[in-house]
């Protein structure tokens, strides 16, 4: 309220000053009606005028009968003065207007004073000095939810057990920061939640606040960014100031990539604002103690584009992967969302979960909602499986879904592809051990084969590097073996790029060429682009050697898969059935033994598999990748 009065007052003063200035400029109009110059002139010659006041082009005349009128000189006329004197009309001039000192100052200084005032006003707003009001540019747009408003609990977040486990420690800390402070333990300041949209990152962050019973600040990365340089930075400052007042608390920054992109990308300038905002964020994060009770949680889908400075120790040094849910996860998420929906007896959540591969948590929430709407439209009291099926069709065909729609063909194709990677990765020497294989999309790939390195990866042997190349090609080879070479599509490009890079580096950087001496064959960046420091002859040998490495490893993978094609089929079946298989299942498959179901698999799931067959082989429709960082990106 106070602020409104203050604002009104400021605008009032501005208005008064403006009016004063305009008045100053406007002419002092005389009284009396206006007559034509001709009438006025004939009045002079007819001796009808008592006196005349001339002010520039404006003439105020008083007639002998004491009536007043005004007229204006249409052009500059020397003759007028002569005639007035000739006919003895008393003429009065006007003294030159001397504006008062105050007016002079106001007029000449007003624009400057106004600008300075405006600038001070904006600066103060940016510093976060002002409170609210329509002009509060520099205030953070964060929304604060008090502990009573955050009702989300861990039970509302289903199917992300690994992610939940990783953050329970944080909840514990927020509940009783003192406990950790006494022991000198350090709790991460920043947690980065990585995963595709709709997988429950926001939900999980809220659940942390809900469980810990602390305030929750939420803001999107794009809310910091404005046209004016400095605004974003001041918003960051303001946000942290508020958070400090409410510690212990959680700050949640959604879409951190909006401000956290790598700096210096594109040297044409114009990134100043974002960089300043990012710098301010780094400064703030460094500025508070690890135990001050503020935990920042940021969400993103793209860690790779984030500025490395953000990921350094003491900042967002802990990453929590929140991926698309697998079958079990989907069933649990559905269970959370149908809590308030009256269900028909024929609704089987495990069947639904099985029929919705690739759905995110948000998609599943949407599915339940759509089904309930269908039922309501039909005036039904219970939501039955029919409605769920219709809702699924609607979501699959409509535009509502942001994530991938997986068809049966895609799933089978993905299963063969990943099984190919897994089998070759298992059989080649010195390869990192297999951790798990999944056909649930992750980070732009349709499926992932996880390898977990043992110990630190400081250097790698030639044998291991060659094994990695064989494994990378195995997905593509598996597809070729099943569907025929003609049907191989362009999808495995990142596998190929990865293998090619390894092979090239083997020859040009690590000295593993068969023919060349171990020399570092470098390219040098110059202003004309990369400059070769090698002869054409050497370049040719490099190319040949790279191709030789690729060729022998491709052939090895081909041989391994042809010899074990029965395992390829069996692993595909297991993947289709369980979506994700772990170490145990992989070992069983490789030993040609029957596969035991993964942990938590129930008789009901077994029935769901029978109810929703995903069999049938068909043409490959798309591909999937294992990338260079698949082995390290897996958690647990
Ligand atoms: P993100 O922040 O990852 O984009 P949100 O947390 O905003 O996703 O999720 C959107 C909605 O989807 C949530 O409000 C919730 O209803 C539903 N949802 C997503 N993941 C889950 C989950 N694991 N358990 C229950 N509901 C979920």
XYZ file of C-alpha atoms and ligand atoms in Angstrom:
663
model
C 0.000 0.000 0.000
C 2.774 2.320 1.059
C 4.538 1.659 -2.181
C 1.523 2.580 -4.187
C 1.306 5.942 -2.461
C 4.984 6.491 -3.104
C 4.596 5.638 -6.755
C 1.578 7.881 -7.124
C 3.482 10.713 -5.475
C 6.377 10.369 -7.860
C 4.109 10.407 -10.873
C 2.177 13.359 -9.401
C 5.336 15.448 -9.063
C 6.345 14.570 -12.600
C 2.933 15.624 -13.909
C 3.000 18.969 -12.057
C 6.464 19.772 -13.369
C 5.441 18.888 -16.901
C 2.367 21.083 -16.726
C 4.460 23.975 -15.402
C 6.927 23.604 -18.205
C 4.273 23.471 -20.864
C 2.583 26.525 -19.446
C 5.837 28.333 -19.614
C 6.095 27.682 -23.288
C 2.540 28.382 -24.250
C 1.846 32.002 -25.162
C -0.083 34.364 -22.898
C -3.157 34.660 -24.937
C -4.988 37.978 -24.824
C -8.601 38.508 -24.188
C -11.135 39.484 -26.785
C -12.341 37.861 -29.941
C -10.220 37.414 -32.996
C -10.848 39.636 -36.052
C -9.308 39.632 -39.489
C -6.165 41.586 -40.207
C -8.088 43.514 -42.869
C -10.653 44.764 -40.318
C -7.823 45.747 -38.009
C -6.099 47.652 -40.805
C -9.197 49.524 -41.803
C -9.690 50.419 -38.095
C -6.262 52.070 -38.148
C -6.998 54.132 -41.212
C -10.479 54.999 -39.938
C -9.017 56.232 -36.617
C -11.102 53.773 -34.616
C -8.283 52.515 -32.415
C -7.465 53.722 -28.936
C -4.327 51.675 -28.371
C -2.494 48.611 -29.666
C -0.321 46.034 -27.872
C 2.036 44.112 -30.086
C 3.624 40.868 -28.968
C 5.432 39.193 -31.822
C 2.785 38.420 -34.393
C -0.059 38.825 -31.965
C -1.805 42.172 -31.781
C -4.260 43.098 -29.053
C -6.261 46.162 -29.969
C -8.584 48.375 -27.924
C -11.085 50.399 -29.944
C -12.337 53.887 -29.121
C -15.527 52.239 -27.830
C -13.340 50.278 -25.361
C -13.922 46.905 -26.903
C -10.980 44.504 -27.226
C -10.029 42.157 -29.965
C -6.994 40.289 -31.182
C -5.571 39.711 -34.584
C -2.427 38.183 -35.997
C 0.039 39.593 -38.483
C -0.047 37.244 -41.457
C 3.403 38.258 -42.738
C 6.117 40.580 -41.629
C 5.010 44.070 -42.504
C 7.096 47.221 -42.003
C 4.293 49.310 -43.308
C 2.121 48.504 -40.298
C 4.409 50.348 -37.912
C 4.545 53.337 -40.242
C 0.757 53.469 -40.533
C 0.208 53.121 -36.788
C 2.524 56.044 -36.186
C 0.989 57.978 -39.054
C -2.514 57.628 -37.603
C -1.289 58.322 -34.078
C -2.380 55.081 -32.585
C -0.517 54.522 -29.281
C 1.542 51.369 -29.704
C 2.798 49.299 -26.768
C 5.446 46.689 -27.141
C 5.838 43.752 -24.728
C 8.868 43.483 -22.534
C 10.835 40.372 -23.268
C 9.644 37.631 -20.938
C 12.327 36.923 -18.357
C 11.493 33.511 -16.944
C 12.035 33.225 -13.223
C 15.250 31.644 -12.022
C 13.378 28.596 -10.847
C 11.728 28.136 -14.227
C 15.040 28.477 -15.993
C 16.573 25.853 -13.818
C 13.586 23.616 -14.202
C 13.553 23.898 -17.958
C 17.227 23.463 -18.586
C 17.869 20.895 -15.889
C 14.621 19.046 -15.939
C 15.535 16.372 -18.483
C 18.791 15.643 -16.703
C 17.225 15.595 -13.274
C 14.472 13.386 -14.595
C 16.920 10.948 -16.131
C 19.070 10.792 -13.021
C 15.993 10.238 -10.889
C 14.728 7.508 -13.151
C 18.094 5.824 -13.167
C 18.388 5.956 -9.386
C 14.916 4.521 -9.146
C 15.747 1.598 -11.439
C 19.046 0.962 -9.685
C 17.352 0.827 -6.339
C 14.828 -1.598 -7.704
C 17.590 -3.774 -9.047
C 19.356 -3.836 -5.735
C 16.165 -5.285 -4.390
C 15.632 -2.237 -2.200
C 12.105 -1.559 -3.349
C 9.370 -3.925 -2.440
C 7.095 -5.144 -5.204
C 5.200 -2.635 -7.237
C 4.806 -2.588 -10.983
C 8.375 -1.393 -11.567
C 10.217 -4.026 -9.573
C 12.355 -5.259 -12.431
C 15.178 -6.576 -10.331
C 13.040 -8.606 -7.966
C 13.267 -12.309 -8.362
C 10.180 -13.902 -9.761
C 10.501 -16.870 -7.473
C 7.364 -18.150 -5.863
C 7.716 -19.144 -2.258
C 5.657 -21.947 -0.866
C 5.525 -22.195 2.888
C 5.844 -25.601 4.520
C 2.038 -25.795 4.905
C 1.611 -25.265 1.188
C 3.966 -28.021 0.145
C 1.933 -31.146 0.654
C 3.957 -33.385 -1.636
C 5.606 -36.350 0.043
C 7.883 -39.085 -1.186
C 4.898 -41.404 -1.447
C 3.572 -39.175 -4.228
C 6.668 -39.795 -6.276
C 6.523 -43.305 -7.610
C 8.976 -45.426 -9.481
C 12.094 -43.335 -8.973
C 13.542 -45.310 -6.099
C 17.161 -44.624 -6.991
C 16.587 -40.897 -7.239
C 14.635 -40.874 -3.986
C 17.360 -42.737 -2.191
C 19.919 -40.216 -3.303
C 18.009 -37.318 -1.860
C 16.899 -38.795 1.467
C 20.153 -37.604 2.993
C 19.273 -34.065 1.976
C 15.908 -34.340 3.669
C 17.609 -35.538 6.799
C 19.977 -32.603 6.711
C 17.240 -30.029 6.196
C 15.273 -31.442 9.099
C 18.171 -31.066 11.461
C 21.098 -29.115 10.002
C 22.720 -28.955 13.434
C 23.324 -32.676 13.503
C 25.538 -32.453 10.443
C 27.200 -29.231 11.488
C 28.346 -30.771 14.756
C 30.050 -33.587 12.936
C 31.557 -31.268 10.356
C 29.858 -33.161 7.553
C 29.387 -31.425 4.271
C 26.091 -31.650 2.486
C 25.940 -30.740 -1.184
C 24.755 -27.219 -1.849
C 23.471 -27.983 -5.272
C 21.751 -30.970 -6.755
C 21.190 -31.289 -10.452
C 18.234 -33.373 -11.533
C 18.744 -34.660 -15.004
C 16.001 -36.195 -17.084
C 13.480 -35.694 -19.849
C 10.417 -33.496 -19.326
C 7.593 -34.878 -17.231
C 9.614 -37.442 -15.345
C 8.909 -35.856 -11.987
C 11.928 -33.662 -11.319
C 9.806 -30.824 -9.975
C 7.708 -33.301 -8.096
C 10.733 -34.842 -6.423
C 12.125 -31.441 -5.452
C 8.791 -30.534 -3.897
C 8.695 -33.841 -2.121
C 12.075 -33.079 -0.553
C 10.695 -29.794 0.756
C 7.505 -31.531 1.854
C 9.328 -34.267 3.698
C 11.738 -31.864 5.338
C 8.975 -29.388 6.112
C 10.892 -26.371 4.822
C 9.919 -23.477 2.504
C 10.210 -24.113 -1.222
C 11.274 -21.407 -3.656
C 10.516 -22.199 -7.245
C 11.658 -20.308 -10.311
C 12.406 -21.128 -13.905
C 15.782 -20.405 -15.469
C 14.086 -18.316 -18.123
C 12.585 -16.043 -15.447
C 16.007 -14.562 -14.816
C 16.575 -13.496 -18.346
C 15.464 -10.040 -19.401
C 16.402 -7.589 -22.064
C 18.269 -5.309 -19.688
C 21.775 -6.212 -18.718
C 22.071 -6.660 -14.989
C 18.465 -7.522 -14.270
C 19.051 -11.251 -14.190
C 21.994 -10.874 -11.857
C 20.001 -8.723 -9.498
C 17.186 -11.255 -9.544
C 19.606 -13.964 -8.554
C 20.864 -11.779 -5.722
C 17.353 -11.106 -4.574
C 16.424 -14.765 -4.685
C 19.328 -15.755 -2.510
C 18.663 -12.917 -0.109
C 15.124 -14.121 0.381
C 16.280 -17.704 0.716
C 18.771 -16.712 3.400
C 15.979 -15.168 5.406
C 14.003 -18.402 5.237
C 16.794 -20.944 5.691
C 16.670 -23.874 5.938
C 14.894 -23.993 2.616
C 15.021 -25.279 -0.917
C 15.496 -23.250 -4.063
C 14.290 -25.040 -7.158
C 15.462 -23.715 -10.517
C 13.677 -25.359 -13.414
C 15.281 -25.400 -16.854
C 18.610 -24.189 -15.601
C 19.982 -24.441 -19.141
C 18.204 -21.162 -19.927
C 20.879 -19.344 -17.893
C 23.479 -22.023 -17.398
C 24.646 -22.622 -20.958
C 28.338 -22.703 -21.630
C 29.713 -19.207 -21.638
C 31.560 -17.726 -24.532
C 29.719 -19.825 -27.065
C 29.300 -17.487 -30.010
C 31.764 -14.679 -29.606
C 29.598 -12.082 -31.259
C 28.540 -10.609 -27.942
C 24.942 -10.281 -26.936
C 25.335 -12.915 -24.264
C 26.383 -10.430 -21.637
C 23.157 -10.554 -19.766
C 23.071 -14.326 -19.510
C 26.712 -14.489 -18.554
C 26.278 -11.925 -15.833
C 23.332 -13.844 -14.493
C 25.291 -17.061 -14.514
C 28.280 -15.392 -12.861
C 26.073 -14.006 -10.156
C 24.657 -17.449 -9.553
C 28.152 -18.885 -9.198
C 29.122 -16.080 -6.848
C 26.064 -16.652 -4.689
C 26.627 -20.373 -4.570
C 30.210 -19.889 -3.515
C 29.173 -17.252 -1.039
C 27.120 -19.320 1.314
C 28.387 -21.948 3.599
C 27.681 -25.552 2.819
C 25.798 -25.818 6.070
C 23.775 -22.636 5.840
C 20.713 -24.741 5.233
C 19.965 -23.658 1.692
C 19.882 -26.394 -0.889
C 19.584 -25.528 -4.526
C 18.002 -28.057 -6.792
C 18.147 -27.437 -10.504
C 16.493 -29.401 -13.267
C 17.653 -29.891 -16.818
C 17.367 -32.240 -19.710
C 20.779 -31.376 -21.086
C 23.785 -31.580 -18.781
C 26.067 -31.517 -21.777
C 25.288 -27.905 -22.623
C 25.725 -26.603 -19.085
C 28.684 -24.449 -18.230
C 31.322 -26.637 -16.590
C 31.730 -24.022 -13.864
C 28.244 -24.897 -12.628
C 29.204 -28.518 -12.138
C 32.338 -27.885 -10.115
C 32.626 -29.071 -6.510
C 30.718 -26.822 -4.171
C 28.144 -26.011 -6.800
C 25.924 -28.512 -8.577
C 28.286 -31.329 -7.845
C 25.683 -33.970 -7.254
C 23.636 -35.280 -10.124
C 20.470 -37.261 -9.752
C 19.254 -39.067 -12.841
C 15.502 -39.053 -13.195
C 14.787 -41.212 -16.188
C 11.669 -42.490 -17.882
C 10.058 -45.158 -15.727
C 10.243 -48.843 -16.556
C 7.281 -51.167 -16.393
C 7.286 -51.489 -12.603
C 7.785 -47.772 -12.233
C 4.900 -47.032 -14.567
C 2.639 -49.300 -12.590
C 3.548 -47.527 -9.359
C 3.013 -44.099 -10.913
C -0.385 -45.184 -12.200
C -1.194 -46.446 -8.713
C -0.393 -43.000 -7.290
C -2.626 -41.247 -9.776
C -5.631 -43.571 -9.558
C -5.803 -43.124 -5.797
C -8.722 -40.749 -6.111
C -10.317 -42.372 -9.163
C -13.075 -44.962 -8.647
C -11.934 -47.922 -10.715
C -13.878 -50.727 -12.287
C -12.814 -54.223 -11.279
C -11.496 -54.967 -14.737
C -8.768 -52.312 -14.507
C -5.389 -53.944 -14.230
C -2.611 -51.451 -13.709
C 0.133 -53.890 -14.607
C -1.499 -54.451 -17.991
C -1.726 -50.704 -18.489
C 1.890 -50.264 -17.469
C 2.953 -52.875 -19.941
C 1.082 -51.164 -22.747
C 2.675 -47.766 -22.174
C 6.409 -48.073 -22.811
C 8.128 -44.721 -23.169
C 5.479 -42.868 -21.182
C 6.757 -40.359 -18.675
C 5.159 -39.770 -15.292
C 3.362 -36.749 -16.669
C 2.017 -38.818 -19.570
C 0.707 -41.403 -17.145
C -0.950 -38.750 -14.992
C -2.522 -37.459 -18.167
C -3.662 -40.948 -19.119
C -5.535 -41.380 -15.844
C -7.086 -37.971 -16.198
C -8.237 -38.553 -19.776
C -9.738 -41.903 -18.828
C -11.659 -40.273 -15.997
C -12.945 -37.614 -18.400
C -14.121 -40.263 -20.875
C -15.989 -42.022 -18.093
C -17.569 -38.786 -16.928
C -18.741 -37.986 -20.449
C -20.490 -41.321 -20.516
C -22.054 -40.762 -17.116
C -20.340 -43.802 -15.701
C -19.647 -44.191 -12.043
C -16.502 -46.196 -12.455
C -13.584 -45.853 -14.841
C -13.076 -49.096 -16.716
C -10.352 -50.531 -18.904
C -12.237 -49.347 -22.021
C -11.758 -45.740 -21.031
C -8.110 -46.311 -20.347
C -7.653 -47.846 -23.774
C -9.373 -44.912 -25.416
C -7.338 -42.455 -23.419
C -4.196 -44.243 -24.514
C -5.188 -43.976 -28.159
C -5.964 -40.337 -27.742
C -2.619 -39.624 -26.118
C -0.648 -41.716 -28.608
C -2.263 -40.097 -31.586
C -2.799 -36.620 -30.280
C -0.270 -33.951 -29.748
C -0.382 -34.058 -25.990
C 2.561 -36.359 -25.648
C 5.920 -34.760 -25.605
C 7.924 -37.903 -25.162
C 8.513 -40.658 -27.662
C 5.807 -42.972 -28.748
C 7.188 -46.466 -28.924
C 5.551 -48.860 -31.302
C 5.917 -52.600 -30.998
C 8.252 -52.666 -33.986
C 10.435 -50.022 -32.434
C 10.620 -51.939 -29.200
C 11.643 -55.166 -30.899
C 14.136 -53.329 -33.016
C 15.586 -51.556 -30.012
C 15.756 -54.849 -28.134
C 17.848 -56.462 -30.892
C 20.074 -53.427 -31.129
C 20.802 -53.261 -27.403
C 21.173 -57.031 -27.142
C 23.809 -56.793 -29.876
C 25.808 -54.237 -27.867
C 25.417 -56.280 -24.719
C 26.469 -59.646 -26.151
C 29.568 -58.353 -27.877
C 30.434 -56.156 -24.886
C 30.190 -59.244 -22.717
C 32.384 -61.423 -24.907
C 35.229 -59.158 -26.014
C 38.308 -58.999 -23.770
C 38.948 -56.274 -21.193
C 35.630 -54.533 -21.781
C 33.950 -52.771 -18.860
C 31.487 -55.150 -17.209
C 27.864 -54.972 -18.252
C 25.631 -53.351 -15.708
C 22.203 -53.377 -17.260
C 20.397 -53.213 -20.553
C 17.164 -51.345 -21.095
C 14.849 -50.548 -23.961
C 13.388 -47.561 -22.135
C 14.417 -44.364 -23.922
C 17.071 -42.328 -22.217
C 18.818 -39.115 -23.173
C 17.923 -39.105 -26.853
C 18.584 -42.820 -27.361
C 15.801 -45.337 -27.687
C 17.539 -47.787 -25.419
C 20.734 -47.995 -23.464
C 23.310 -50.616 -22.629
C 25.115 -49.629 -19.460
C 28.659 -50.654 -18.805
C 30.203 -49.824 -15.466
C 33.926 -49.200 -15.467
C 35.849 -50.862 -12.674
C 38.002 -48.378 -10.857
C 39.310 -45.164 -12.327
C 39.661 -44.712 -16.034
C 43.047 -43.121 -16.388
C 44.388 -44.953 -19.371
C 43.066 -47.708 -21.556
C 44.834 -50.558 -23.251
C 44.794 -51.128 -26.965
C 42.849 -54.350 -26.432
C 40.193 -52.511 -24.471
C 39.889 -49.737 -27.031
C 39.412 -52.244 -29.810
C 36.800 -54.046 -27.721
C 34.937 -50.777 -27.322
C 34.903 -50.326 -31.090
C 33.542 -53.844 -31.653
C 30.839 -53.244 -29.072
C 29.819 -49.945 -30.578
C 29.177 -51.532 -33.969
C 27.385 -54.536 -32.515
C 23.970 -52.835 -32.297
C 23.957 -52.077 -35.977
C 25.302 -55.531 -36.860
C 22.563 -57.218 -34.792
C 19.923 -55.378 -36.766
C 21.578 -56.319 -40.026
C 21.657 -59.968 -39.019
C 17.973 -60.011 -38.134
C 16.469 -57.775 -40.789
C 19.062 -58.011 -43.565
C 21.752 -55.498 -44.432
C 19.460 -53.645 -46.803
C 17.211 -52.724 -43.925
C 19.847 -51.076 -41.773
C 18.896 -47.467 -41.234
C 20.891 -44.357 -40.464
C 19.953 -44.400 -36.790
C 23.198 -45.803 -35.410
C 25.140 -42.720 -36.412
C 26.343 -41.813 -32.952
C 27.710 -45.357 -32.473
C 29.636 -44.971 -35.703
C 30.908 -41.541 -34.791
C 32.024 -42.769 -31.408
C 33.846 -45.803 -32.811
C 35.461 -43.720 -35.550
C 36.706 -41.162 -33.054
C 38.238 -43.862 -30.897
C 39.910 -45.487 -33.903
C 41.268 -42.194 -35.193
C 42.591 -41.178 -31.793
C 44.250 -44.588 -31.505
C 46.246 -43.841 -34.620
C 46.872 -40.101 -34.323
C 47.157 -39.574 -30.568
C 47.907 -42.784 -28.750
C 50.429 -44.334 -31.104
C 48.527 -47.566 -31.806
C 49.093 -47.525 -35.540
C 50.483 -50.671 -37.136
C 52.684 -48.762 -39.558
C 53.355 -45.300 -38.181
C 55.697 -44.369 -35.407
C 53.962 -43.291 -32.196
C 53.745 -39.634 -33.085
C 51.118 -37.125 -32.104
C 49.662 -36.168 -35.470
C 48.015 -32.968 -34.603
C 45.831 -30.499 -36.337
C 46.448 -26.921 -35.450
C 43.711 -24.338 -35.324
C 44.567 -21.275 -37.358
C 42.424 -18.426 -38.542
C 41.908 -20.334 -41.774
C 40.668 -23.447 -39.998
C 42.524 -26.572 -38.970
C 46.013 -26.740 -40.475
C 47.542 -30.102 -41.109
C 51.014 -30.637 -39.810
C 51.357 -33.911 -41.647
C 52.198 -34.850 -45.189
C 49.574 -36.141 -47.587
C 51.270 -39.502 -47.538
C 50.992 -39.753 -43.747
C 47.386 -38.620 -43.915
C 46.668 -41.459 -46.322
C 48.311 -43.996 -44.039
C 46.354 -42.654 -41.075
C 43.111 -43.090 -42.983
C 44.045 -46.600 -43.999
C 45.067 -47.606 -40.501
C 41.872 -46.186 -39.015
C 39.886 -48.173 -41.536
C 41.852 -51.321 -40.787
C 41.139 -51.018 -37.069
C 37.451 -50.461 -37.733
C 37.249 -53.282 -40.224
C 38.803 -55.960 -38.023
C 36.683 -55.003 -35.053
C 33.522 -54.836 -37.116
C 34.253 -58.302 -38.415
C 34.974 -59.606 -34.941
C 31.619 -58.284 -33.682
C 29.889 -59.808 -36.701
C 31.444 -63.171 -35.990
C 30.566 -63.083 -32.294
C 26.955 -62.276 -33.030
C 26.571 -64.911 -35.751
C 28.013 -67.519 -33.415
C 25.630 -66.494 -30.662
C 22.530 -65.637 -32.604
C 20.437 -67.842 -30.313
C 21.489 -65.660 -27.384
C 20.593 -62.568 -29.396
C 17.038 -63.836 -29.836
C 16.784 -64.897 -26.218
C 18.024 -61.545 -24.954
C 15.599 -59.727 -27.216
C 12.763 -61.774 -25.736
C 13.921 -61.013 -22.214
C 14.147 -57.296 -22.981
C 10.698 -57.222 -24.499
C 9.331 -58.998 -21.481
C 11.146 -57.160 -18.692
C 12.222 -53.939 -20.479
C 15.281 -53.736 -18.230
C 17.551 -56.625 -17.372
C 20.441 -56.573 -14.922
C 23.716 -58.383 -14.402
C 22.056 -61.566 -13.203
C 19.786 -61.967 -16.207
C 22.600 -61.121 -18.592
C 24.817 -63.812 -17.066
C 22.016 -66.347 -17.355
C 21.359 -65.443 -20.954
C 25.002 -65.660 -21.849
C 25.163 -69.083 -20.185
C 22.127 -70.133 -22.238
C 20.207 -70.753 -19.015
C 16.574 -69.883 -18.249
C 16.181 -66.255 -17.176
C 14.986 -65.492 -13.667
C 12.698 -62.476 -13.474
C 14.165 -59.248 -12.041
C 13.502 -58.318 -8.406
C 9.947 -57.321 -7.685
C 8.484 -59.228 -10.602
C 5.184 -60.830 -9.563
C 2.733 -63.359 -10.829
C 0.494 -60.464 -11.829
C 3.194 -59.061 -14.050
C 3.532 -62.452 -15.642
C -0.173 -62.361 -16.457
C 0.091 -58.841 -17.788
C 2.763 -60.012 -20.192
C 0.377 -62.659 -21.473
C -2.445 -60.130 -21.744
C -0.441 -57.609 -23.762
C 1.738 -59.474 -26.209
C 4.504 -57.404 -27.719
C 5.628 -60.049 -30.132
C 6.017 -59.869 -33.848
C 9.091 -58.976 -35.780
C 9.044 -56.371 -38.421
C 11.184 -53.907 -40.208
C 13.434 -51.738 -38.151
C 12.031 -48.253 -37.915
C 14.673 -46.461 -35.966
C 17.889 -46.942 -34.170
C 19.402 -46.291 -30.883
C 22.793 -45.564 -29.585
C 25.312 -46.287 -27.023
C 27.428 -43.254 -26.618
C 30.851 -42.710 -25.191
C 29.461 -41.707 -21.851
C 26.877 -44.404 -21.446
C 29.162 -46.321 -19.187
C 29.711 -43.459 -16.838
C 26.228 -42.000 -16.971
C 24.609 -44.913 -15.267
C 23.963 -44.509 -11.617
C 24.319 -47.038 -8.839
P 9.472 -32.417 -14.721
O 9.777 -31.394 -13.679
O 10.437 -33.561 -14.722
O 9.240 -31.895 -16.084
P 7.085 -32.710 -13.208
O 7.636 -32.999 -11.863
O 6.599 -31.346 -13.453
O 8.102 -33.129 -14.335
O 5.944 -33.778 -13.487
C 4.683 -33.430 -13.998
C 3.597 -34.273 -13.399
O 3.732 -35.631 -13.802
C 3.646 -34.323 -11.901
O 2.949 -33.255 -11.343
C 2.978 -35.651 -11.580
O 1.591 -35.530 -11.587
C 3.379 -36.510 -12.757
N 4.544 -37.326 -12.426
C 5.757 -37.274 -13.019
N 6.595 -38.168 -12.484
C 5.922 -38.818 -11.519
C 6.258 -39.850 -10.590
N 7.472 -40.397 -10.572
N 5.306 -40.255 -9.733
C 4.093 -39.702 -9.751
N 3.713 -38.727 -10.583
C 4.601 -38.275 -11.474
